[in-house]
PDB file of C-alpha atoms in Angstrom:
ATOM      1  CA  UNK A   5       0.000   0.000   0.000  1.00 65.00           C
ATOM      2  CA  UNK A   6       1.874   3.196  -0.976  1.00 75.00           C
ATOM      3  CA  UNK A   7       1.613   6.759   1.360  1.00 78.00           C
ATOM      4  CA  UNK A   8      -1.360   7.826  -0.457  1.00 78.00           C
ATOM      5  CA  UNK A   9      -3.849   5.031  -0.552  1.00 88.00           C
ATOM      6  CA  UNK A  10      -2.759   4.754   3.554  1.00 90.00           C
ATOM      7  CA  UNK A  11      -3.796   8.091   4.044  1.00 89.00           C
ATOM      8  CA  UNK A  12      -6.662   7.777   1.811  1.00 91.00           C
ATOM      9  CA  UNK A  13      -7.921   5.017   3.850  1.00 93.00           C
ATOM     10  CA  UNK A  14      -7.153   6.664   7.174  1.00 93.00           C
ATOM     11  CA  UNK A  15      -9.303   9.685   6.027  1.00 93.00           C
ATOM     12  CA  UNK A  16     -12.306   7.366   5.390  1.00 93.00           C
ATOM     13  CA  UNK A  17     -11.767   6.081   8.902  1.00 94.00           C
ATOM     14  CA  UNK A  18     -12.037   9.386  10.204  1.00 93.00           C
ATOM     15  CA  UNK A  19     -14.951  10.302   8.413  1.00 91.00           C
ATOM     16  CA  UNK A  20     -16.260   7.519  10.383  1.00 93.00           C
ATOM     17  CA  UNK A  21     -15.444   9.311  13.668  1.00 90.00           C
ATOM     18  CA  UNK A  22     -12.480   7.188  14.225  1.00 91.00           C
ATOM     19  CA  UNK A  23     -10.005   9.059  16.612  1.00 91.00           C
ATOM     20  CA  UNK A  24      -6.736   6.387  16.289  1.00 92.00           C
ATOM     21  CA  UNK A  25      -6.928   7.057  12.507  1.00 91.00           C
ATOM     22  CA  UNK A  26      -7.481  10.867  13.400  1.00 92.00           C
ATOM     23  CA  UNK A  27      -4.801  10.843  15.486  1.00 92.00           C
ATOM     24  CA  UNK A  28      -2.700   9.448  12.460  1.00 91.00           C
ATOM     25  CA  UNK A  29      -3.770  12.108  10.288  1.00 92.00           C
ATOM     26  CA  UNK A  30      -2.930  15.111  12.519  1.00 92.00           C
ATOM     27  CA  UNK A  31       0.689  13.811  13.110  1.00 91.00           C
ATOM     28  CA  UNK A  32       1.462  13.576   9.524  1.00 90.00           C
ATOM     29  CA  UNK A  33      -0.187  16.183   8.123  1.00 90.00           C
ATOM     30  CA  UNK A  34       0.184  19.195  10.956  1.00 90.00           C
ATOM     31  CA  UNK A  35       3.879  20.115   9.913  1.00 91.00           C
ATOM     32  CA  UNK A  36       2.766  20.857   6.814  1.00 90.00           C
ATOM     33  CA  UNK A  37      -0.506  22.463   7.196  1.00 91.00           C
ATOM     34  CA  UNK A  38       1.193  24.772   9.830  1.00 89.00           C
ATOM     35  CA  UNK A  39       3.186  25.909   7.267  1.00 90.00           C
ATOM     36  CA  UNK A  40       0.685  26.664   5.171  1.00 88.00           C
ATOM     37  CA  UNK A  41      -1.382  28.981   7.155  1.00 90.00           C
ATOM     38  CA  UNK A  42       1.913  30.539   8.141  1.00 88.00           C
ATOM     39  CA  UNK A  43       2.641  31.550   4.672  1.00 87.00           C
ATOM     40  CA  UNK A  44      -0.832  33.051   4.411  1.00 86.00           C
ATOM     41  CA  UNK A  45      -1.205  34.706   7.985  1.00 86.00           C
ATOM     42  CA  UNK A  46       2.187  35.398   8.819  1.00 84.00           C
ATOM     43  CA  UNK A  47       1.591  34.818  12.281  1.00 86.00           C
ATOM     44  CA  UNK A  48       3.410  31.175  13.833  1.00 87.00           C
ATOM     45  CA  UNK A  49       0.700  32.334  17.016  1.00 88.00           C
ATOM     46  CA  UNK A  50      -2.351  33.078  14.853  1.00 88.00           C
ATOM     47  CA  UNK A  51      -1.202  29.582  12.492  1.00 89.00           C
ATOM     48  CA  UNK A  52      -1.375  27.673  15.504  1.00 89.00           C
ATOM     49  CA  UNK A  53      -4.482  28.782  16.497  1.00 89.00           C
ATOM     50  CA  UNK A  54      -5.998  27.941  13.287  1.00 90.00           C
ATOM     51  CA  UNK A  55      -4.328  24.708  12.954  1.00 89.00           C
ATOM     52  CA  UNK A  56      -6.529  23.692  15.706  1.00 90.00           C
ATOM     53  CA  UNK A  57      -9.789  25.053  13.471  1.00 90.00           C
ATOM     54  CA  UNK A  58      -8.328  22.846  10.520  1.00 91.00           C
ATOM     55  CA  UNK A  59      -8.359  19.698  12.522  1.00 92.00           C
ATOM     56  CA  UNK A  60     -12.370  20.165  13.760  1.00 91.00           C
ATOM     57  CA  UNK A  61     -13.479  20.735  10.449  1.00 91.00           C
ATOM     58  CA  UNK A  62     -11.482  17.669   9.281  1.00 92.00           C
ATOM     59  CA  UNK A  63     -12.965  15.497  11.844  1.00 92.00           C
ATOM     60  CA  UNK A  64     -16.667  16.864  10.438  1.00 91.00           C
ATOM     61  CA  UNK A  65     -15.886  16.859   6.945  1.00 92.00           C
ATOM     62  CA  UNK A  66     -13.610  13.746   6.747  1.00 92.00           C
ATOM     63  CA  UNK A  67     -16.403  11.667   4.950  1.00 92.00           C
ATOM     64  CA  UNK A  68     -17.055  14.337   2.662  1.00 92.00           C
ATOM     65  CA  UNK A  69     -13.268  13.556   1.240  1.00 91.00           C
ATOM     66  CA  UNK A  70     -13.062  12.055  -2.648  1.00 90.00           C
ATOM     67  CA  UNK A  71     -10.146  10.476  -3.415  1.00 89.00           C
ATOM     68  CA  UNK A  72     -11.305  10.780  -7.306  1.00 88.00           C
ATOM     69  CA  UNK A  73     -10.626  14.356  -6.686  1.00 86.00           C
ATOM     70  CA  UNK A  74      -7.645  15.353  -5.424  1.00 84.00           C
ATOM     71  CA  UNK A  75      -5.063  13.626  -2.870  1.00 86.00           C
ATOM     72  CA  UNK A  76      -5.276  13.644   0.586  1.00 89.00           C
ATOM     73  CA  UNK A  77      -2.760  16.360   1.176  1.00 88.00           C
ATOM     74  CA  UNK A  78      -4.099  19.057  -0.825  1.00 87.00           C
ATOM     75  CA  UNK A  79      -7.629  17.970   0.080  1.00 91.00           C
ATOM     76  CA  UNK A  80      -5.350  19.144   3.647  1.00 92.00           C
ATOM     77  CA  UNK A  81      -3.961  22.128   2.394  1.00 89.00           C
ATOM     78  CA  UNK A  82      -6.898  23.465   0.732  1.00 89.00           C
ATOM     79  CA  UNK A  83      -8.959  23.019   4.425  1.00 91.00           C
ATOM     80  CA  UNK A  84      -5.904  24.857   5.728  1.00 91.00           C
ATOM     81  CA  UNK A  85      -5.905  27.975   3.204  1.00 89.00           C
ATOM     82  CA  UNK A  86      -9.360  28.035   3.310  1.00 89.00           C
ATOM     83  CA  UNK A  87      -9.669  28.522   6.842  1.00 89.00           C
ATOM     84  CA  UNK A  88      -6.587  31.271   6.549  1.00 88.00           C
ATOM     85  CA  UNK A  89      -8.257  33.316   4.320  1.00 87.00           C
ATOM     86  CA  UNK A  90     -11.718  33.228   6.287  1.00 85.00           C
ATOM     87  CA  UNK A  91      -9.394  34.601   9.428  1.00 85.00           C
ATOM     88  CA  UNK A  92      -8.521  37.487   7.519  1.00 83.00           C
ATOM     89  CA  UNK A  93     -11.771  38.228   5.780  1.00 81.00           C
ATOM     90  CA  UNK A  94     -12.748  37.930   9.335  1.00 77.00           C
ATOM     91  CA  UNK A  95     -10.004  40.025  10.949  1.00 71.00           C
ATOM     92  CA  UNK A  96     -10.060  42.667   7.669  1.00 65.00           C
ATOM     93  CA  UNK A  97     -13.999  43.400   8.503  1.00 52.00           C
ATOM     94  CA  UNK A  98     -13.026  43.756  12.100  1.00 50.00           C
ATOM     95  CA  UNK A  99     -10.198  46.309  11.524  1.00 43.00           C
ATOM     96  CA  UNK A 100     -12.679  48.528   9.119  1.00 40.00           C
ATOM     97  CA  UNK A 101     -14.949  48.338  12.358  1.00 42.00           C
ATOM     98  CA  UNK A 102     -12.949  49.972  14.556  1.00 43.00           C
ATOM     99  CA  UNK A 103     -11.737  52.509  12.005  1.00 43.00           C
ATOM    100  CA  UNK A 104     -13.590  53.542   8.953  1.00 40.00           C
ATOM    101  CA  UNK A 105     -10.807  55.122   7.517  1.00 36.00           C
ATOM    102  CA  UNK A 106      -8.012  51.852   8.211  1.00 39.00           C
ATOM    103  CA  UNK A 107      -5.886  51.309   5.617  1.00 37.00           C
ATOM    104  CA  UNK A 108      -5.969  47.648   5.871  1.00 40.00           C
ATOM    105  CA  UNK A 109      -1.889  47.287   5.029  1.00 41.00           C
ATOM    106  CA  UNK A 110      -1.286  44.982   7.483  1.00 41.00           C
ATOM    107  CA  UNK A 111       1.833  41.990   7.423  1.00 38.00           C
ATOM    108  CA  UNK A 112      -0.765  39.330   7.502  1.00 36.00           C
ATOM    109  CA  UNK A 113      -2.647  40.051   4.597  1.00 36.00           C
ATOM    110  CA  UNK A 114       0.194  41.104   2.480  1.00 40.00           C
ATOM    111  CA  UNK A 115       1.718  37.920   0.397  1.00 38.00           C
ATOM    112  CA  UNK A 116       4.256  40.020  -1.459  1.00 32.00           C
ATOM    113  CA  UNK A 117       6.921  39.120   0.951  1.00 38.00           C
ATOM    114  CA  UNK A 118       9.516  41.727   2.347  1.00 37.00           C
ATOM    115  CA  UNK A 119       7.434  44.444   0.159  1.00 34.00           C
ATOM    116  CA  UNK A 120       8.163  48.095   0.443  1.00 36.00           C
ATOM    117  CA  UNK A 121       4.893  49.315  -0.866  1.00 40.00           C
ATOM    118  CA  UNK A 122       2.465  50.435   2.098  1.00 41.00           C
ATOM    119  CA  UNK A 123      -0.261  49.777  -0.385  1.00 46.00           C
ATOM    120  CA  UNK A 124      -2.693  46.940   0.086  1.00 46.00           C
ATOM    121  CA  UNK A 125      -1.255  43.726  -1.272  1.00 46.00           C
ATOM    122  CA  UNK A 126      -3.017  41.047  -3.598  1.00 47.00           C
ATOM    123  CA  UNK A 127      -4.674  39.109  -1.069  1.00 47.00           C
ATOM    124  CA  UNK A 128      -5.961  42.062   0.636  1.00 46.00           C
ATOM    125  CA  UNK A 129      -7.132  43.447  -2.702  1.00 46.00           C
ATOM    126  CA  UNK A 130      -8.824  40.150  -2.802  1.00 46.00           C
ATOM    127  CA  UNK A 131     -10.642  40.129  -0.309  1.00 45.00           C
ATOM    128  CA  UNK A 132     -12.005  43.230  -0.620  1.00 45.00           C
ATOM    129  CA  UNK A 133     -13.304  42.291  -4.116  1.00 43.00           C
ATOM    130  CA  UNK A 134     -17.012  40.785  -3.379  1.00 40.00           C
ATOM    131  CA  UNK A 135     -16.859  40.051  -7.097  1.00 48.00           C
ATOM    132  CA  UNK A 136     -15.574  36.554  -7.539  1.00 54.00           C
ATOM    133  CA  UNK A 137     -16.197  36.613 -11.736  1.00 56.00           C
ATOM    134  CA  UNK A 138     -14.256  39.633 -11.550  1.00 64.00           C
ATOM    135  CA  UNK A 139     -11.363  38.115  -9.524  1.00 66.00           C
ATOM    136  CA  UNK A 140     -11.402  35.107 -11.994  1.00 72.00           C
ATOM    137  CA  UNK A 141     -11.696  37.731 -14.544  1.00 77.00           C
ATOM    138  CA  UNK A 142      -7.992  39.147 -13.257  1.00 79.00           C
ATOM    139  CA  UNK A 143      -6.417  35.511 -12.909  1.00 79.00           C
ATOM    140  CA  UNK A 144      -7.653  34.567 -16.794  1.00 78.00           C
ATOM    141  CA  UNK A 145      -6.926  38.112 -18.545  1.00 83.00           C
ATOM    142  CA  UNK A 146      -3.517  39.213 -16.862  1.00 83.00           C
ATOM    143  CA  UNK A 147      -1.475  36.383 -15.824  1.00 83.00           C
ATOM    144  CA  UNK A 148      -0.146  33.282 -18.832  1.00 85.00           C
ATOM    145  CA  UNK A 149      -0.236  29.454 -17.893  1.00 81.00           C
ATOM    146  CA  UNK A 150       2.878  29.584 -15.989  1.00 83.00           C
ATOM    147  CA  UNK A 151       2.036  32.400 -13.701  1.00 84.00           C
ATOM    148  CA  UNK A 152      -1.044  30.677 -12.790  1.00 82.00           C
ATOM    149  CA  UNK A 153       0.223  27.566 -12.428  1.00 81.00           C
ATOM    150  CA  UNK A 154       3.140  28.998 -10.097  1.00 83.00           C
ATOM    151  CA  UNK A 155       0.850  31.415  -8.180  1.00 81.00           C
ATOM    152  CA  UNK A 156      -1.962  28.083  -7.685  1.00 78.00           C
ATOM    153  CA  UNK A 157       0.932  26.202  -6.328  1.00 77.00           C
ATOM    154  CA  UNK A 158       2.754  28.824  -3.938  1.00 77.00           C
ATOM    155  CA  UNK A 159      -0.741  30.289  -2.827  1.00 70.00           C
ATOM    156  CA  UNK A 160      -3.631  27.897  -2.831  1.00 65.00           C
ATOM    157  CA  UNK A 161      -1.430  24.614  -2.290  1.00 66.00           C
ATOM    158  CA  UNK A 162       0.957  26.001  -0.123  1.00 69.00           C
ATOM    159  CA  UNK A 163       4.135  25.107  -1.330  1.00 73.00           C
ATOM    160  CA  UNK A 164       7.597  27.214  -1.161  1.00 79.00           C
ATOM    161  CA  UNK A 165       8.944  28.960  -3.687  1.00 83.00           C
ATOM    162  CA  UNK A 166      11.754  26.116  -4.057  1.00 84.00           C
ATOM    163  CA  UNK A 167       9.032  23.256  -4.003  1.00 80.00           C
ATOM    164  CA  UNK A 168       7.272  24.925  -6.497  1.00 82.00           C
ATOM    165  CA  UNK A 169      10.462  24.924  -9.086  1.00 84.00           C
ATOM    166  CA  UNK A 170      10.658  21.498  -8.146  1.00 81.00           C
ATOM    167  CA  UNK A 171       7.066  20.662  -9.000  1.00 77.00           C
ATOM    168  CA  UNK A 172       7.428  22.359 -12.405  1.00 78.00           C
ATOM    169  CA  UNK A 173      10.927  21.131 -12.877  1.00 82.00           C
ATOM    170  CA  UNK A 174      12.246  25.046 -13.698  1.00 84.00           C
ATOM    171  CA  UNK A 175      14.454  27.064 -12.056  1.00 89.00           C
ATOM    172  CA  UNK A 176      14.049  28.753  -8.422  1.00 88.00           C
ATOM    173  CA  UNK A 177      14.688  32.488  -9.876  1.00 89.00           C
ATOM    174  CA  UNK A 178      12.561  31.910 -13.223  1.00 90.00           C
ATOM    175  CA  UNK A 179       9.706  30.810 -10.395  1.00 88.00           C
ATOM    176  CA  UNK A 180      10.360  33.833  -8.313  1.00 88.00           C
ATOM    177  CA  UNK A 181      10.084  35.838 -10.955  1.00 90.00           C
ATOM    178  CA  UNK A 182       6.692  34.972 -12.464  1.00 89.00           C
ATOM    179  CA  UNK A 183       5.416  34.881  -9.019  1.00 86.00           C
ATOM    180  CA  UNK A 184       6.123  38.275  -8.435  1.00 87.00           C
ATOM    181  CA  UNK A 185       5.339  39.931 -12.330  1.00 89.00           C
ATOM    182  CA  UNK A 186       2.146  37.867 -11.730  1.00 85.00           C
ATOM    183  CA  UNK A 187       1.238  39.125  -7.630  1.00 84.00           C
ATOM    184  CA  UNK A 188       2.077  42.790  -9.679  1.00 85.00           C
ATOM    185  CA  UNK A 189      -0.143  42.224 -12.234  1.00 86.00           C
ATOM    186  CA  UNK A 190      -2.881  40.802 -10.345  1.00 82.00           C
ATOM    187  CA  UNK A 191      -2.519  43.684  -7.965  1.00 81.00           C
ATOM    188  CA  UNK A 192      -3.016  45.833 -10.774  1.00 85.00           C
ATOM    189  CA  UNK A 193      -6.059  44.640 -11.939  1.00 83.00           C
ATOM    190  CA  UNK A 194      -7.587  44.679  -8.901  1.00 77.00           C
ATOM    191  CA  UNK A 195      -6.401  48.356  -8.713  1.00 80.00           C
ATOM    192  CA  UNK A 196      -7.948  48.911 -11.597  1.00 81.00           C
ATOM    193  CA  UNK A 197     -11.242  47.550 -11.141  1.00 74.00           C
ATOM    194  CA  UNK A 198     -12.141  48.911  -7.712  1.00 73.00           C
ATOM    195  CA  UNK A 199     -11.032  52.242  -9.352  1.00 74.00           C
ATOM    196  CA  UNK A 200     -13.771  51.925 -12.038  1.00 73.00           C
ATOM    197  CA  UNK A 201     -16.586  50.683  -9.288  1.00 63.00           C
ATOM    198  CA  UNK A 202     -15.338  53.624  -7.543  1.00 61.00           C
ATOM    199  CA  UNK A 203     -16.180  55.898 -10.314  1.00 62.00           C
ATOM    200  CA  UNK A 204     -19.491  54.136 -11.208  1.00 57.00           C
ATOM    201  CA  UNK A 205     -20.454  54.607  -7.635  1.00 56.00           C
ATOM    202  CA  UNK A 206     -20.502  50.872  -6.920  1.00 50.00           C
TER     203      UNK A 206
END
């Protein structure tokens, strides 16, 4: 039985409320989840926290799991970022709350790494875009099949820059670089939309 079909078969035990299987699951899959929130939250605190929110809705959705679908570990990772993002649509509305006129530039929301740019960064940009066709719209029009692919793996799978050029067999630097033309021209987009809802009075 290789890795895959085990974990396959200890996620159908847990989506039969079985906690020695769930047990299983959580030690081989927390490392990695953990660092997957990290990378969106940028918070080890905050990650851990929601770590602990991954694992309940695992334990409740477990059954729900197709193996037809997708593999066990980014059926993981995509509970993980999923949960990441809803803490800082969560934490983004809360921050507008307290302070209608917030920027919303804050480290956790901003994905562009180490960037210098006090503006708001994709993901914030993102979720501030109630329009999901027009989001889709910004992913299909601006960025080519590499940039997507990259983005897809270092965002919504999780993976490190390096494990990215390993997944698509290309260089580290040729990866970093359409990450970051495509983060810019996403950005841009997004810029550009609210800009026109702005002026349409949306």
């Amino acid at each position: 039985m290789s890795k895959d079909q085990e974990f396959i078969h200890l996620l159908a035990r847990v989506g039969q409320q079985d906690r020695l299987s769930f047990e299983a699951v959580y030690r081989r899959s927390s490392p990695h989840l953990l660092a997957v929130l990290m990378r969106i939250v940028k918070s080890r605190a905050m990650a851990e926290d929601l770590l602990q929110e991954v694992y309940v809705k695992v334990w409740r959705n477990a059954a729900s799991f197709d193996p037809a679908k997708s593999a066990p570990m980014t059926w993981l990772a995509s509970v993980a970022r999923n949960t990441a993002i809803d803490a800082l649509r969560r934490e983004h509305k809360e921050v507008i709350s307290d302070n209608e006129f917030a920027t919303g530039d804050d480290e956790s929301s901003n994905m562009i790494e180490q960037q210098a740019d006090p503006s708001p960064g994709p993901v914030e940009l993102l979720l501030q875009s109630a329009d999901q066709l027009a989001v889709r719209g910004c992913i299909e029009t601006h960025l080519d099949a590499t940039q997507r692919q990259a983005i897809a793996l270092a965002f919504y799978q999780g993976l490190s820059h390096q494990e990215v050029a390993q997944t698509m067999g290309t260089p580290l630097g040729t990866v970093k670089s359409w990450i970051r033309r495509g983060l810019v021209a996403l950005k841009q987009c997004f810029e550009d939309r609210a800009a026109k809802g702005k002026s349409h009075g949306l």
